[in-house]
XYZ file of C-alpha atoms in Angstrom:
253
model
C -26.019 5.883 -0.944
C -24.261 6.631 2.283
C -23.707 3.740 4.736
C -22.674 3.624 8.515
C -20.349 1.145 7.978
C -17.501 0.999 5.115
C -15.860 -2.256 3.978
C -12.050 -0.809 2.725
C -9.072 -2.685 0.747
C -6.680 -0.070 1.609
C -3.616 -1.799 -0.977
C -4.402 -3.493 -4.306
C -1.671 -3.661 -7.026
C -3.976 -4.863 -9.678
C -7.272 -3.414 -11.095
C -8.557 -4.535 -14.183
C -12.740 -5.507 -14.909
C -11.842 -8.954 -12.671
C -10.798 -7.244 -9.693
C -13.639 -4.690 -9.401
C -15.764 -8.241 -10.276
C -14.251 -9.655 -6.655
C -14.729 -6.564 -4.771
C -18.401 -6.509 -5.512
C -18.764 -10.061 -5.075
C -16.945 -9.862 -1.383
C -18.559 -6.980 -0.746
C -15.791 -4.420 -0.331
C -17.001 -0.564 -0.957
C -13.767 0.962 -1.199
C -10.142 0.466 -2.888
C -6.928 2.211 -2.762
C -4.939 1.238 -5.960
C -1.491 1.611 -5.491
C 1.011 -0.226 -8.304
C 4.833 -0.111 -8.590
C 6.716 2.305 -9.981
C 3.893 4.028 -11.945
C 3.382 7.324 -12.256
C 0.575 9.276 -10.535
C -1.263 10.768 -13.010
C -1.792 6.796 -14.753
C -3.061 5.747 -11.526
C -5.589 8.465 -11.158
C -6.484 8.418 -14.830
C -6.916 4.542 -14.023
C -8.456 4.597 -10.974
C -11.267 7.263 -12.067
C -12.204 4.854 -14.657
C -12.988 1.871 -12.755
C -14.661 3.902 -10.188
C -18.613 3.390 -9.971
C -21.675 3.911 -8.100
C -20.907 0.412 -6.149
C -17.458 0.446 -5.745
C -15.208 3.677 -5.073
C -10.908 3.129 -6.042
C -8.740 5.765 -4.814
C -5.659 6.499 -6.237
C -2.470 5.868 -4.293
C 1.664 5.730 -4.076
C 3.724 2.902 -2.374
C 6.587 4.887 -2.189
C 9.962 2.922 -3.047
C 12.557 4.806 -1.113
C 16.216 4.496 -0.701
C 18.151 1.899 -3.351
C 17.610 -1.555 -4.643
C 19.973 -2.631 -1.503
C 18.278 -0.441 1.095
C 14.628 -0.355 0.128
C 11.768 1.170 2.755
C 8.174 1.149 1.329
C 5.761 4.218 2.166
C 2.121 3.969 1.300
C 0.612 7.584 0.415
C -2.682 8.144 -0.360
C -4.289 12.132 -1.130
C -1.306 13.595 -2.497
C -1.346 16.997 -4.420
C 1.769 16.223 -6.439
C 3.362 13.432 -8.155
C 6.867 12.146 -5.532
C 9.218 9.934 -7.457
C 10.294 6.480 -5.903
C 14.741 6.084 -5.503
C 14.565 9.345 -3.380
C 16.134 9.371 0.679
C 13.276 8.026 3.441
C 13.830 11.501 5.247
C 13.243 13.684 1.947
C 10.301 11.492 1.180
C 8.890 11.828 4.772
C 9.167 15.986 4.145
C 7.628 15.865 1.248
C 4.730 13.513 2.595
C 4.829 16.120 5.104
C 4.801 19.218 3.125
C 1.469 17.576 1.202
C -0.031 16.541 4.387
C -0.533 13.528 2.629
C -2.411 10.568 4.147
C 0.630 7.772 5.151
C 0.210 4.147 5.948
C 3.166 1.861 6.966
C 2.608 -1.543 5.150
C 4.110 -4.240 6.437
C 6.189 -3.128 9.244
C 9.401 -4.956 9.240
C 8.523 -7.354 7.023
C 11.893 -8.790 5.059
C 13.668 -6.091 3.641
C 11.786 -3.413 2.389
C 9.684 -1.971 5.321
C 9.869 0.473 7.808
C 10.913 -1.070 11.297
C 9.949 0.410 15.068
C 12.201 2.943 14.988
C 11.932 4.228 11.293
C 8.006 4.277 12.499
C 8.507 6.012 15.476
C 11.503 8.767 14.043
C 8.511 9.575 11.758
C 5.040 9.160 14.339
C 4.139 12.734 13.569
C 3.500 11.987 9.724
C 2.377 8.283 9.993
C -1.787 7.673 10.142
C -1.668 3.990 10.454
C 0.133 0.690 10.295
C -0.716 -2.717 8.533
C -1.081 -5.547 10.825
C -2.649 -7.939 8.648
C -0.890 -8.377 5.147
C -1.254 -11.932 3.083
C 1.991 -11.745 2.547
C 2.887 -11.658 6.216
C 3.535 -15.262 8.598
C 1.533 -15.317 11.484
C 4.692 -13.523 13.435
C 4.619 -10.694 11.306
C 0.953 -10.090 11.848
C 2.216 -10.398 15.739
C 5.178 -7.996 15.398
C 3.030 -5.248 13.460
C 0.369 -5.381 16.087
C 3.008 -4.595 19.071
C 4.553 -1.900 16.998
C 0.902 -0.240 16.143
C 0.018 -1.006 20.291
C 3.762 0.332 21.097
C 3.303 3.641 18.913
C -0.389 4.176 19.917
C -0.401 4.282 16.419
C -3.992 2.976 14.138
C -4.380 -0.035 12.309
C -5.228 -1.174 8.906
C -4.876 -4.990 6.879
C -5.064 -4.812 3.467
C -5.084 -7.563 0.782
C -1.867 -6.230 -1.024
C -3.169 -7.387 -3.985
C -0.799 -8.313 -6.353
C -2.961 -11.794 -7.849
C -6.244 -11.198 -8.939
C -7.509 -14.119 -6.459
C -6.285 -12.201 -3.153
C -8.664 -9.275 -3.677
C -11.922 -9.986 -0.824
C -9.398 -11.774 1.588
C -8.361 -8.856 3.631
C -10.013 -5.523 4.021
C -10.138 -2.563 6.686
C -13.942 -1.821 8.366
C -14.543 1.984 9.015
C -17.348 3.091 11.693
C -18.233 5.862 9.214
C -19.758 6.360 5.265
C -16.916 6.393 3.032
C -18.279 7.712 -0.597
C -14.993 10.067 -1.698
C -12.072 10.046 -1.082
C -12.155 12.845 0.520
C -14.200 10.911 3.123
C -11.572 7.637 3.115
C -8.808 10.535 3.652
C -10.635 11.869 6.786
C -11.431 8.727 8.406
C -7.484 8.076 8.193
C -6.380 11.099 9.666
C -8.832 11.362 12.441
C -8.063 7.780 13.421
C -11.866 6.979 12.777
C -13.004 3.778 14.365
C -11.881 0.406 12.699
C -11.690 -3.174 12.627
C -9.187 -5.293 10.517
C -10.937 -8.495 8.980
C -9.641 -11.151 6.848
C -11.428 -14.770 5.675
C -10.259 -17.950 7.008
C -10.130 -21.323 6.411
C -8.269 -23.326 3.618
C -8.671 -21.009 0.526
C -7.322 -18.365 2.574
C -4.026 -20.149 3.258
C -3.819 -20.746 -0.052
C -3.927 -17.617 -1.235
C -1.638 -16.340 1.239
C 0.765 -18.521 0.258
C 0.585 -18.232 -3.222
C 0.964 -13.913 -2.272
C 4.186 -14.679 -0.496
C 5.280 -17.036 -2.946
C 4.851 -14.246 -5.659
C 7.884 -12.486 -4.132
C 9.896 -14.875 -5.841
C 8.842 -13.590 -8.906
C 8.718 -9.972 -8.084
C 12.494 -10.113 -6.462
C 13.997 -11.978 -9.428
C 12.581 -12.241 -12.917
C 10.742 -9.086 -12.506
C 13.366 -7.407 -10.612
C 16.540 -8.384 -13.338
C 13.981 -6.751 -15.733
C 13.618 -3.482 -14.160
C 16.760 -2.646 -12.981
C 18.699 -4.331 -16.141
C 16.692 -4.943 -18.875
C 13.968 -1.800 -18.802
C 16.133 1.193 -17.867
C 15.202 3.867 -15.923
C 11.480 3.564 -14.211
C 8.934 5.950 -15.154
C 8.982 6.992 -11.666
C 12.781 7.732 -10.723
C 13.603 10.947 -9.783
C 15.310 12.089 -13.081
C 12.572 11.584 -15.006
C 11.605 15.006 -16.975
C 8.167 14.690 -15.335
C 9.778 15.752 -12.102
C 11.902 18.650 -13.547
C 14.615 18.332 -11.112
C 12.331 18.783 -8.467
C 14.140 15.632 -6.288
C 17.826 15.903 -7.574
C 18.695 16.471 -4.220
C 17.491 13.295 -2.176
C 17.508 11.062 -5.174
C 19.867 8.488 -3.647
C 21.377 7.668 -7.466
């Protein structure tokens, strides 16, 4: 059933039977599922089969560009080819390009692994919207993005960045406009549809906020030693077979 009105998580890490559970339950109609370092087609294959006649989850790519030292996320959502992460920003950004792929800027200079104002503005042309609300973000971050987005005449978007089961609901985009493909989430992107960025409040919502930032500790150390030393090569680098070569020549190692 169409609706006027579309309730949108556009970044979730996790999806499993629980998450779809707390969509429902906070009444989000759409999510974009976009985990690390995972390949495209699993995230389509996996996003298809969560997909129902209640809840729609599009398949998307947080781009990890540059190295483990210099690292600058890219969110890309509608793309018509798999693009590896450990690949330059610029040969990325022509790619992105060259796919006229949907691109979101999630948390805008947010530590170290985010585009900053003038990374966003080198690439305005390609970029459809920028985060303002993130969990993970302090209250100054949420500040900052917003005078970047305001800066850039550039639209917004808050997403839950999902990476504990317990943040999906908190944070979610709403779209003046039916949203029942994606397709339809693509469109209201690039045509800088109408939207509002809402988020709950209150003490459970601190919580969880914290407890998102506080999973970077995890993500940057135990889970970061056992990626780059203990797992070899990702399934997404740019050597992989998958790509055939295709990104030897931006691949930054």
């Amino acid at each position: 059933m169409s609706r006027s009105v579309t309730r949108v998580d556009p970044h979730v890490k996790v999806l499993d039977d629980r998450v779809v559970r707390r969509a429902k339950r906070f009444g989000l109609d759409v999510l974009v599922y976009a985990p690390h370092f995972t390949p495209l087609s699993e995230i389509r294959e996996r996003a298809a089969a969560y997909t129902d006649d209640d809840l729609l989850v599009v398949p998307a790519r947080e781009l990890f560009t540059g190295s483990w030292r210099n690292r600058r996320h890219v969110l890309a959502l509608g793309l018509d080819g798999p693009i590896p992460d450990f690949v330059t920003l610029d040969g990325a950004m022509a790619e992105l390009r060259a796919q006229d792929a949907v691109v979101l800027v999630p948390h805008p200079e947010f530590l170290t692994v985010s585009l900053d104002e003038a990374a966003i503005r080198r690439y305005r042309d390609v970029v459809d919207a920028v985060e303002v609300y993130n969990p993970k973000h302090w209250a100054r971050h949420n500040r900052r993005a917003r005078a970047i987005a305001r800066d850039l005449d550039l639209p917004v978007f808050g997403s839950s960045y999902a990476h504990r089961h317990a943040t999906v609901g908190e944070v979610w985009t709403e779209f003046d406009t039916a949203v029942d493909t994606e397709t339809d989430l693509l469109a209201a992107f690039r045509e800088a549809t109408p939207r509002r960025v809402r988020h709950r409040t209150g003490l459970v919502h601190e919580v969880r906020r914290r407890a998102e930032f506080a999973h970077l500790g995890s993500e940057n150390s135990v889970k970061k030693f056992d990626r780059v030393v203990l797992s070899g090569t990702e399934a997404t680098h740019p050597r992989q077979p998958v790509y055939e070569g295709q990104f030897d020549d931006i691949a930054v190692y």
